[in-house]
Amino acid sequence: MRIVSNHLKKALIFSLVLLLAFSTAPFHASGDSSGSESGDNDNPDVDTRVKDIIEIDGEEFRDLNDNGKMDPYEDWRLSVADRVEDLISLMTLEEKAGMMLIDTHNMIEDPEDGRYVDEDDEMITENDMRYVIFRQTPPADDLATYTNQLQEVAEETRLGIPVVVTSNPRNHTSTDYTDNTVAMDQHSFWPGTLGLAATRDTDLVKEFAQIAAQEWRAAGIHKIYGYTADVTTDPQWSRIEDTFGEDPELVSNMMTSLVEGFQGEQLGLDSVALTMKHFPGGGARDDGQDPHFENGNFNPYPTEGSLLEYHIPPFEAAIEAGVSSIMPYYAYPSNEHSADQGLPWYSEDQQFEEVGFALNKGIITDLLRGQLGFEGYVNSDTGAVTGNAWGAEDLTNTEKFAKAINAGTNIMSGETDSTPIINAVEQGLVEEEKIDESVTFLLTEMMQFGLFEDPYVDPDHALEVFNNPQSEEQADEAHRKSNVLLRNDENILPLDDEKIDDVKLYVNLFGAGEDDNERTERLKQTIQNYDDSINITDDIEEATHAFVWVQPVVSNWDNAPAVQIGPDTGIDQVDRINEIQNTVPTILAVNMTQPWVMDTIEPNTEAVINTFHTKPESVVDIIRGEFNPTGTLPFTLPADMEAVENEVGDIPGFEEDPSYVYRAENGDAYEYGFGLSYISAADTKTLIDQFDENGEFENAEVVRSLNMHLTAVDRFENQEAAEKVIKHMESFKLLLDHQEDLMSERAYNALKDNADSLINNWQ
């Protein structure tokens, strides 16, 4: 055995950093080098900044407890289970209790030495915490430097247990959470989750997750508080923008793609662990009230069987895919407001224990673990065990922690004081075996990440990963696919090259929280920079068209649910919007963070595009016809406020009474799955001709058979015979599948997308 001092190790690290700076290889090789169940491993990278390295038979190991010998938990050749068991045997109760807490750690630069240290480091050094939440959005290299310094602080402690850095989603804009935008040295910027849902493209979402995981791990972030598996069933709930809409099947498919993309087949060196939320579904609300606040502190299930039919399936999908952890919501399940949910413990006297989900044994142990078979760990929402422990307000903090731990919660968010956990054990309210069970989950995750061997990242490599142009290209494609065309009277769109020379476009943006004039000027500049063929005018009297982008906002923290476009949603100039629409043919875009009631502005326009925190350039592409709109609504839009008041808070919009859905003047119902496109049979024929000219079909017979099918479709389109159009396009898709090997992959995918869009148009 040979011990390599940290001074020598630093010289080796410097050489390694130089090598990585000129390498385009991924952050880590695939696989779990922290120890498989069998103990059969490849040789992992080992890095240290504080403690020494031990060499045995040419292999390197970190001497994390600084005792000059290798302990089993330091031996990456052993199985994860054996290593965890050994480490737990070395930990004090205080160290184990500290590991069961997680709270926000802030990145504050010390002006004297440039290090990112402050009093929050006491969470690690004094409180024995090893899970922290990071909420800021610095450049990639600064973020990587900060997470490295966190790991150095942890390495200095008695056992050298590393830190797991957690964050809310970072690749989208969100009203109340991360405000990511397009910028150098930042995460790739993708549409909001509702926009991803509007694409219905699960492969795209998996690709997004894989790209985001590379960025997160390159910067030293290991875990995500997300994604939201809640099903949208109350249009007034202001957290809908972080969901994937109202269809349990679509949400389930998205959860599967996210787990597969972020985590991979199993947690390893490249994985980001997901914490799906908010079990057993946060979408079931009473008049949109949120359980962060006392007036929304319960979940209602007025529809018989709604919990298992609509709200649980996305969590089942995530569990099946192997999600690492699950977060319960603050609310308690209300007996008074619920019909029979078909749960095994149902009785006429009490269907639910009316206590917050993080403290609710029936929900966590019996339903989540027992009935659904979840084998990961449970992470409470922030403050859910203490300040927002609805139904347990009369308990002491020690009793609340004990109730949560005995219910099956393993790590408590928003807490930094482990004294209640220690007291609960010492008072006999919790067996120490329950503490060990929670710590086992957490240490296992750390070891699967490979953090016990190398928790450090390279800031230069993080910059390369964040600024990957291919990632932005894929994100831009997602932005284009996310937009939904709802209305296109007399085919006012697209303003293609044949029309654009005669167009003078008046542009106006209406939003909340910022000066509309400044935002309008920025929007006009963005449009002009992106497409200089567009002639923008500030004189509405000379305009031939107008583009109006309405961006309502409702914050969950305002505790004032609102859903109609108007002053309550930050849009104070409804009259001005309608004045523009009544003056000049208008293309109306509405940013959808929830199912807005649009009856105040929709009737007076010629075209409607729904956006979901999508880039302006992607909307311009649709207006100009550079991209055929393919998105569809991820939820149903309510007809008016009366429909909102009459809706049932625990079922999707497509299950509501038919009077619930908004209908345009032409009769189109803006319901879940609705979306128009520019595609016709003639357009698809043109695309076939282009592919034929490029030699992307094996023979002329393929072209002839495809065009023959489309000739019939063209005839039925002219007759407006919807059923026959759909029938023949389904036949066209079968023909495509049969002839897939006789054309390029590009031609096959493009024609299939066209076929799907055309079918959606006629359904």
PDB file of C-alpha atoms in Angstrom, residues 12-13 24 28 35-36 104 122 129 142 158 170 263 285 288 297 315 328 342 385 422 442 479 510 580 593 598 603 629:
ATOM      1  CA  LEU A  12      -1.442  15.253 -11.306  1.00  0.00           C
ATOM      2  CA  ILE A  13      -4.820  16.988 -11.287  1.00  0.00           C
ATOM      3  CA  THR A  24     -14.388  16.664 -26.523  1.00  0.00           C
ATOM      4  CA  HIS A  28     -17.552  10.472 -17.747  1.00  0.00           C
ATOM      5  CA  GLY A  35     -19.581  -0.457  -7.327  1.00  0.00           C
ATOM      6  CA  SER A  36     -22.162  -2.778  -8.838  1.00  0.00           C
ATOM      7  CA  THR A 104     -30.889  25.957  -0.139  1.00  0.00           C
ATOM      8  CA  GLU A 122     -22.137  25.426   8.137  1.00  0.00           C
ATOM      9  CA  MET A 129     -25.908  17.892   5.769  1.00  0.00           C
ATOM     10  CA  ASP A 142     -18.583  29.735 -12.221  1.00  0.00           C
ATOM     11  CA  ARG A 158     -14.512  13.535   9.330  1.00  0.00           C
ATOM     12  CA  ARG A 170     -32.943  24.791 -15.273  1.00  0.00           C
ATOM     13  CA  GLN A 263     -31.137   8.754 -15.370  1.00  0.00           C
ATOM     14  CA  ARG A 285     -57.517  21.425  -6.476  1.00  0.00           C
ATOM     15  CA  GLY A 288     -57.239  26.548  -7.922  1.00  0.00           C
ATOM     16  CA  ASN A 297     -54.439  22.793   2.182  1.00  0.00           C
ATOM     17  CA  PHE A 315     -46.228   8.134 -11.091  1.00  0.00           C
ATOM     18  CA  PRO A 328     -45.245  14.246  -1.883  1.00  0.00           C
ATOM     19  CA  GLY A 342     -61.271   2.467  -4.460  1.00  0.00           C
ATOM     20  CA  VAL A 385     -42.775  18.429   7.616  1.00  0.00           C
ATOM     21  CA  ILE A 422     -32.148  12.976  17.099  1.00  0.00           C
ATOM     22  CA  LEU A 442     -29.112   8.430   0.117  1.00  0.00           C
ATOM     23  CA  HIS A 479     -39.445  25.471 -29.814  1.00  0.00           C
ATOM     24  CA  PHE A 510     -48.666  42.968 -23.924  1.00  0.00           C
ATOM     25  CA  ILE A 580     -55.665  46.789 -32.917  1.00  0.00           C
ATOM     26  CA  THR A 593     -48.853  29.017 -18.716  1.00  0.00           C
ATOM     27  CA  MET A 598     -59.527  33.879 -23.997  1.00  0.00           C
ATOM     28  CA  PRO A 603     -63.165  36.638 -31.135  1.00  0.00           C
ATOM     29  CA  PRO A 629     -47.128  24.064 -37.188  1.00  0.00           C
TER      30      PRO A 629
END
